[in-house]
Amino acid sequence: MRTASHIAALTLLFLATTPGVHAASREASSAGEIVVGSKTFTESVILGEMASHIISNAGLRPIHRRELGGTRVLWSALIRGDIDIYPEYTGTISEEILAGEGVHGEAAIRKALARQGLRMTRPLGFNNTYAIGMQEQVAEDLNIRTISDLRGHPDLKFGFSSEFMDRGDGWPSLRKRYALPQQEVKGMAHDLAYRGLESGSIQVIDLYATDAEIQYYRLRVLDDDRRHFPAYHALILYRAELEHRAPEVVTALQRLEGRISDKAMAAMNARAKIDRVPESDVAAVFLGDVFSFTGDRQAETSVNRFLRNTADHLYLVALSLTAAILLAIPLGVAAAKLPRAGQAILGAVGIIQTIPSLALLVFMIPLLGIGGPPAIMALFLYSLLPIVRNTYTGIHAIPLHIRESAEALGLPPAAKLRLVELPMASRTILAGIKTSAVINIGTATLGALIGAGGYGQPILTGIRLDDIGLILQGAVPAAGLALLVQGGFELAERFLVPKGLRLKPLV
Amino acid sequence: MIQFKNVAKKYDQQYALHSLDIAFEPGRTTVLIGPSGCGKSTILRMIIGLIQPESGAVFFEGTRVASEVVLSLRRKMGYVIQEGGLFPNLTARGNMALMARYLGWAHDRIETRIGELTELTQFPVDGLDRFPAQLSGGQRQRVSLMRALMLDPDVLLLDEPLGALDPMIRADLQVDLKRIFRTLQKTVVLVTHDMGEAAFFGDVIFLLRNGRVVQQGSLDALVKTPADPFVTRFINAQRSHLESVQGGDA
Ligand SMILES: Nc1ncnc2c1ncn2[C@@H]1O[C@H](COP(=O)(O)OP(=O)(O)OP(=O)(O)O)[C@@H](O)[C@H]1O
Ligand SMILES: [Mg+2]
């Protein structure tokens, strides 16, 4: 009786302490707000920031979902309307998104997009095509200048990004085109490939023509002498309805067309990635130089950013955990009461737990899009097992003589559950909720991968920029929150667990 | 009062009770005794409807103990078991009042009843607000008995209520229990494996073996006219046990 209402009160309290911030929830089309997406690499984030400045300058409110994921995630988010705008490349559209449809050239792409309710700006200027690079010194020693020159050196080791390993214009077709003989070809993360070059474990990598690292690592970009790589002209994709909703934004975005050179983009990438200047500032400086654009969009202060991340994180945890508690306790009771269904219930929630959390998040995207809802759903599913299992165990562990005397009193099943079984299992159930909460807080950092924000956001940016400080800005508060919640539950035990159960029996 | 008509109960192929035909008389104390595993607890559980017979039927005050009526029938019975079965999350008072509160008794009525029962069982009033973990074994059994008596049931079912107590406390409680039974004039069914206790309480003794009643009657009848050599053997085994214990001063 009291326990049930205590638990309800506790969860309400938990919700109430979470400011009703919906930053993490999906509201792409609410008035005055325009949602920009960007991919998980610096150039895309800078372009996203540029679009955000432009939106803000037009008097509207930009929301930038940075580092949202790869091409697939951004593309489907745009189609679903989870985002309104994101920067993309002609080559990616032809070779990846619309692969096999034979869409080549700007006009054809524009037509294909229109069928999906999408529009694009004209190319912004630079061509961030794939390229093949080596360290200047190594290339010089071996006298390699073009990709064709690689044919004479079958012992060279290649390290390609996993995306390059299996895309239409990637390694398989490059090898065919140039008849390359090398056998040692590994797939690896792009950032690791640069380190591999430095350590000498690989000699040849794929890169983007505007990569900041070309200069930093003194790389030689090999000439694509057989014209293998298609052009990767950057442009901005947006939803057609934006032309009605915010025509001034579309006009302003069009002013970027043809204005960003290869060199300017590479320099901006280097500023952000190597000099650690925030992408927002890099973009603002460029807009100021080129358009004498006075970006009045204030950069978010670090305190504000921390508060926003905290609010987003609490929102994810509170909602998913509350929902999990509300479902898991009845499920645990059902598992304890119905022996046959019980095994099925425990089995099912157990299986959910075996799905890697990252995979579970990604599975939610086609169902719920990006942002808060899919993250909350995944966290909810993840939080079920400890609570279901502990509820089941707690009820099962009630000694036979107590169950028998409850029955013998003539209490109907529901009253028996409420008055005897749940209070007696309360400590175990609470321990399950505590476990769930701690797991939930940690796992919620992955929510940033699908645009849900939270403490994962600085971690994600920190990984991209190889910046330990930023990673700690996410990891430390997440760990602190977990400790805080754990302490909170230990306190709550005093109120939720009946006193009689906390006593040591008289000997 | 309580009648078993041709009742059989089987656990996994093994019969715990064989077509039992017995009756418990109103206002009297019936003691069930017999070797371990002979089916004593099974009989009590069947009266209160915790388990159902394989065949035959149990009747309580003329009503067949069946699942549709079992909840209301249970409220006319009080059940006390060896381990006490007290709810550790509730105080002594909470344990006693649980069912009355559920049935919507007024606060005053509950308190009056608790007052009567503490007097009857000579339970210390300051123990009422303690949790079971804070009570002695004897006190716990008194609380368990008070809880069973709370709704003023027609029948008291006690399954080795004193089994877990040390001999001194046990002797005290035996005397108190007998006084309570006599005061209340209730129908009592008491399970024990101690012949002395059976003799002390029993208006009627049922001696069971392997799920059958070997003999029923007063201790006198069991000693003087045993229905089966087993009866004598069982009584003698208990007696020689007693003598070996008391050997020193005999
Ligand atoms: N749930 C059960 N499943 C299987 N067999 C059972 C179950 N409960 C009781 N039995 C068996 O039924 C028989 C009678 O059990 P019961 O508990 O009535 O014995 P008892 O006379 O009360 O014994 P004791 O004096 O040891 O308490 C025993 O052989 C016991 O093993
Ligand atoms: Mg027994």
Short mmCIF file of N, CA and C in Angstrom, two decimals, chain A residues 401-402 404-412 415 419-420 423-424 498-501 503-506, chain B residues 45 48 50 71 74-75 79 81 83 85-89 98-99 102 131 133-136 140 147:
data_model
loop_
_atom_site.label_atom_id
_atom_site.label_comp_id
_atom_site.label_asym_id
_atom_site.label_seq_id
_atom_site.Cartn_x
_atom_site.Cartn_y
_atom_site.Cartn_z
N HIS A 401 6.10 -20.26 4.60
CA HIS A 401 5.16 -20.14 5.72
C HIS A 401 4.47 -18.79 5.72
N ILE A 402 5.16 -17.77 5.21
CA ILE A 402 4.53 -16.44 5.15
C ILE A 402 3.50 -16.39 4.02
N GLU A 404 1.91 -18.91 2.91
CA GLU A 404 0.80 -19.76 3.31
C GLU A 404 -0.11 -19.03 4.31
N SER A 405 0.50 -18.29 5.25
CA SER A 405 -0.40 -17.66 6.23
C SER A 405 -1.13 -16.47 5.61
N ALA A 406 -0.52 -15.82 4.61
CA ALA A 406 -1.25 -14.75 3.92
C ALA A 406 -2.47 -15.33 3.22
N GLU A 407 -2.24 -16.48 2.61
CA GLU A 407 -3.33 -17.14 1.90
C GLU A 407 -4.41 -17.58 2.88
N ALA A 408 -3.97 -18.15 4.02
CA ALA A 408 -4.91 -18.72 4.97
C ALA A 408 -5.78 -17.65 5.65
N LEU A 409 -5.30 -16.38 5.63
CA LEU A 409 -6.11 -15.32 6.22
C LEU A 409 -7.39 -15.08 5.43
N GLY A 410 -7.36 -15.47 4.14
CA GLY A 410 -8.51 -15.21 3.31
C GLY A 410 -8.39 -13.91 2.52
N LEU A 411 -7.13 -13.45 2.32
CA LEU A 411 -6.92 -12.26 1.49
C LEU A 411 -7.03 -12.64 0.02
N PRO A 412 -7.80 -11.90 -0.77
CA PRO A 412 -7.83 -12.17 -2.21
C PRO A 412 -6.44 -11.88 -2.82
N ALA A 415 -5.07 -8.23 -2.99
CA ALA A 415 -4.78 -7.65 -1.68
C ALA A 415 -3.54 -8.30 -1.09
N LEU A 419 -0.57 -5.98 0.06
CA LEU A 419 -0.34 -5.84 1.48
C LEU A 419 0.84 -6.65 1.99
N VAL A 420 1.13 -7.75 1.34
CA VAL A 420 2.18 -8.62 1.87
C VAL A 420 3.34 -8.78 0.89
N PRO A 423 5.34 -5.34 -0.38
CA PRO A 423 6.17 -4.77 0.68
C PRO A 423 7.35 -5.68 1.03
N MET A 424 7.11 -7.01 1.05
CA MET A 424 8.20 -7.89 1.42
C MET A 424 9.28 -7.93 0.36
N PRO A 498 9.88 -1.29 4.34
CA PRO A 498 9.29 -1.28 5.68
C PRO A 498 10.34 -1.52 6.75
N LYS A 499 10.19 -0.82 7.87
CA LYS A 499 11.19 -0.88 8.93
C LYS A 499 11.43 -2.30 9.40
N GLY A 500 10.34 -3.07 9.51
CA GLY A 500 10.46 -4.44 10.01
C GLY A 500 11.41 -5.30 9.20
N LEU A 501 11.60 -4.93 7.91
CA LEU A 501 12.47 -5.73 7.05
C LEU A 501 13.92 -5.29 7.18
N LEU A 503 15.35 -4.74 10.08
CA LEU A 503 15.86 -5.13 11.39
C LEU A 503 16.59 -6.45 11.31
N LYS A 504 17.61 -6.57 12.15
CA LYS A 504 18.25 -7.88 12.30
C LYS A 504 17.39 -8.68 13.26
N PRO A 505 17.07 -9.94 12.94
CA PRO A 505 16.21 -10.70 13.84
C PRO A 505 16.89 -10.93 15.20
N LEU A 506 16.05 -11.00 16.21
CA LEU A 506 16.52 -11.26 17.57
C LEU A 506 17.00 -12.71 17.62
N ARG B 45 -4.25 -28.26 5.90
CA ARG B 45 -4.25 -27.45 4.68
C ARG B 45 -5.51 -27.67 3.86
N ILE B 48 -8.51 -25.72 5.34
CA ILE B 48 -8.52 -24.28 5.07
C ILE B 48 -8.44 -23.99 3.57
N LEU B 50 -6.11 -24.71 1.30
CA LEU B 50 -4.84 -24.39 0.62
C LEU B 50 -4.53 -25.44 -0.43
N LEU B 71 -12.51 -18.10 0.20
CA LEU B 71 -12.05 -16.87 0.87
C LEU B 71 -12.93 -16.55 2.08
N ARG B 74 -12.40 -19.09 4.91
CA ARG B 74 -11.14 -18.91 5.64
C ARG B 74 -11.27 -17.87 6.73
N ARG B 75 -12.15 -16.89 6.50
CA ARG B 75 -12.31 -15.84 7.51
C ARG B 75 -13.03 -16.37 8.75
N TYR B 79 -5.62 -19.84 11.64
CA TYR B 79 -4.60 -20.83 11.30
C TYR B 79 -3.27 -20.39 11.91
N ILE B 81 0.79 -21.65 12.48
CA ILE B 81 1.76 -22.68 12.11
C ILE B 81 3.04 -22.56 12.92
N GLU B 83 6.17 -22.03 12.29
CA GLU B 83 7.08 -20.90 12.10
C GLU B 83 6.40 -19.57 12.39
N GLY B 85 4.52 -17.67 10.76
CA GLY B 85 3.99 -17.06 9.55
C GLY B 85 3.66 -15.59 9.70
N LEU B 86 4.34 -14.91 10.64
CA LEU B 86 4.06 -13.47 10.81
C LEU B 86 4.70 -12.69 9.68
N PHE B 87 4.05 -11.59 9.28
CA PHE B 87 4.58 -10.75 8.21
C PHE B 87 5.64 -9.83 8.80
N PRO B 88 6.89 -9.98 8.39
CA PRO B 88 7.98 -9.23 9.04
C PRO B 88 7.91 -7.74 8.77
N ASN B 89 7.15 -7.33 7.74
CA ASN B 89 7.08 -5.91 7.42
C ASN B 89 6.06 -5.18 8.30
N LEU B 98 -4.37 -6.59 10.19
CA LEU B 98 -4.35 -6.60 8.72
C LEU B 98 -5.70 -6.97 8.10
N MET B 99 -6.22 -8.10 8.51
CA MET B 99 -7.43 -8.61 7.88
C MET B 99 -8.65 -7.77 8.26
N TYR B 102 -8.60 -4.71 6.28
CA TYR B 102 -9.01 -5.00 4.92
C TYR B 102 -10.52 -5.11 4.82
N PHE B 131 8.20 -5.16 15.79
CA PHE B 131 8.16 -6.02 14.61
C PHE B 131 8.50 -7.45 15.03
N ALA B 133 10.73 -9.38 14.20
CA ALA B 133 12.15 -9.59 14.46
C ALA B 133 12.54 -9.11 15.86
N GLN B 134 11.68 -8.31 16.49
CA GLN B 134 12.00 -7.78 17.82
C GLN B 134 11.29 -8.54 18.93
N LEU B 135 10.66 -9.67 18.60
CA LEU B 135 9.92 -10.43 19.60
C LEU B 135 10.60 -11.78 19.84
N SER B 136 10.35 -12.34 21.05
CA SER B 136 10.88 -13.68 21.33
C SER B 136 9.99 -14.71 20.63
N ARG B 140 6.14 -14.36 19.60
CA ARG B 140 5.71 -14.45 18.22
C ARG B 140 4.53 -15.40 18.06
N ARG B 147 -3.57 -13.16 15.99
CA ARG B 147 -3.97 -12.84 14.62
C ARG B 147 -5.02 -13.84 14.15
#
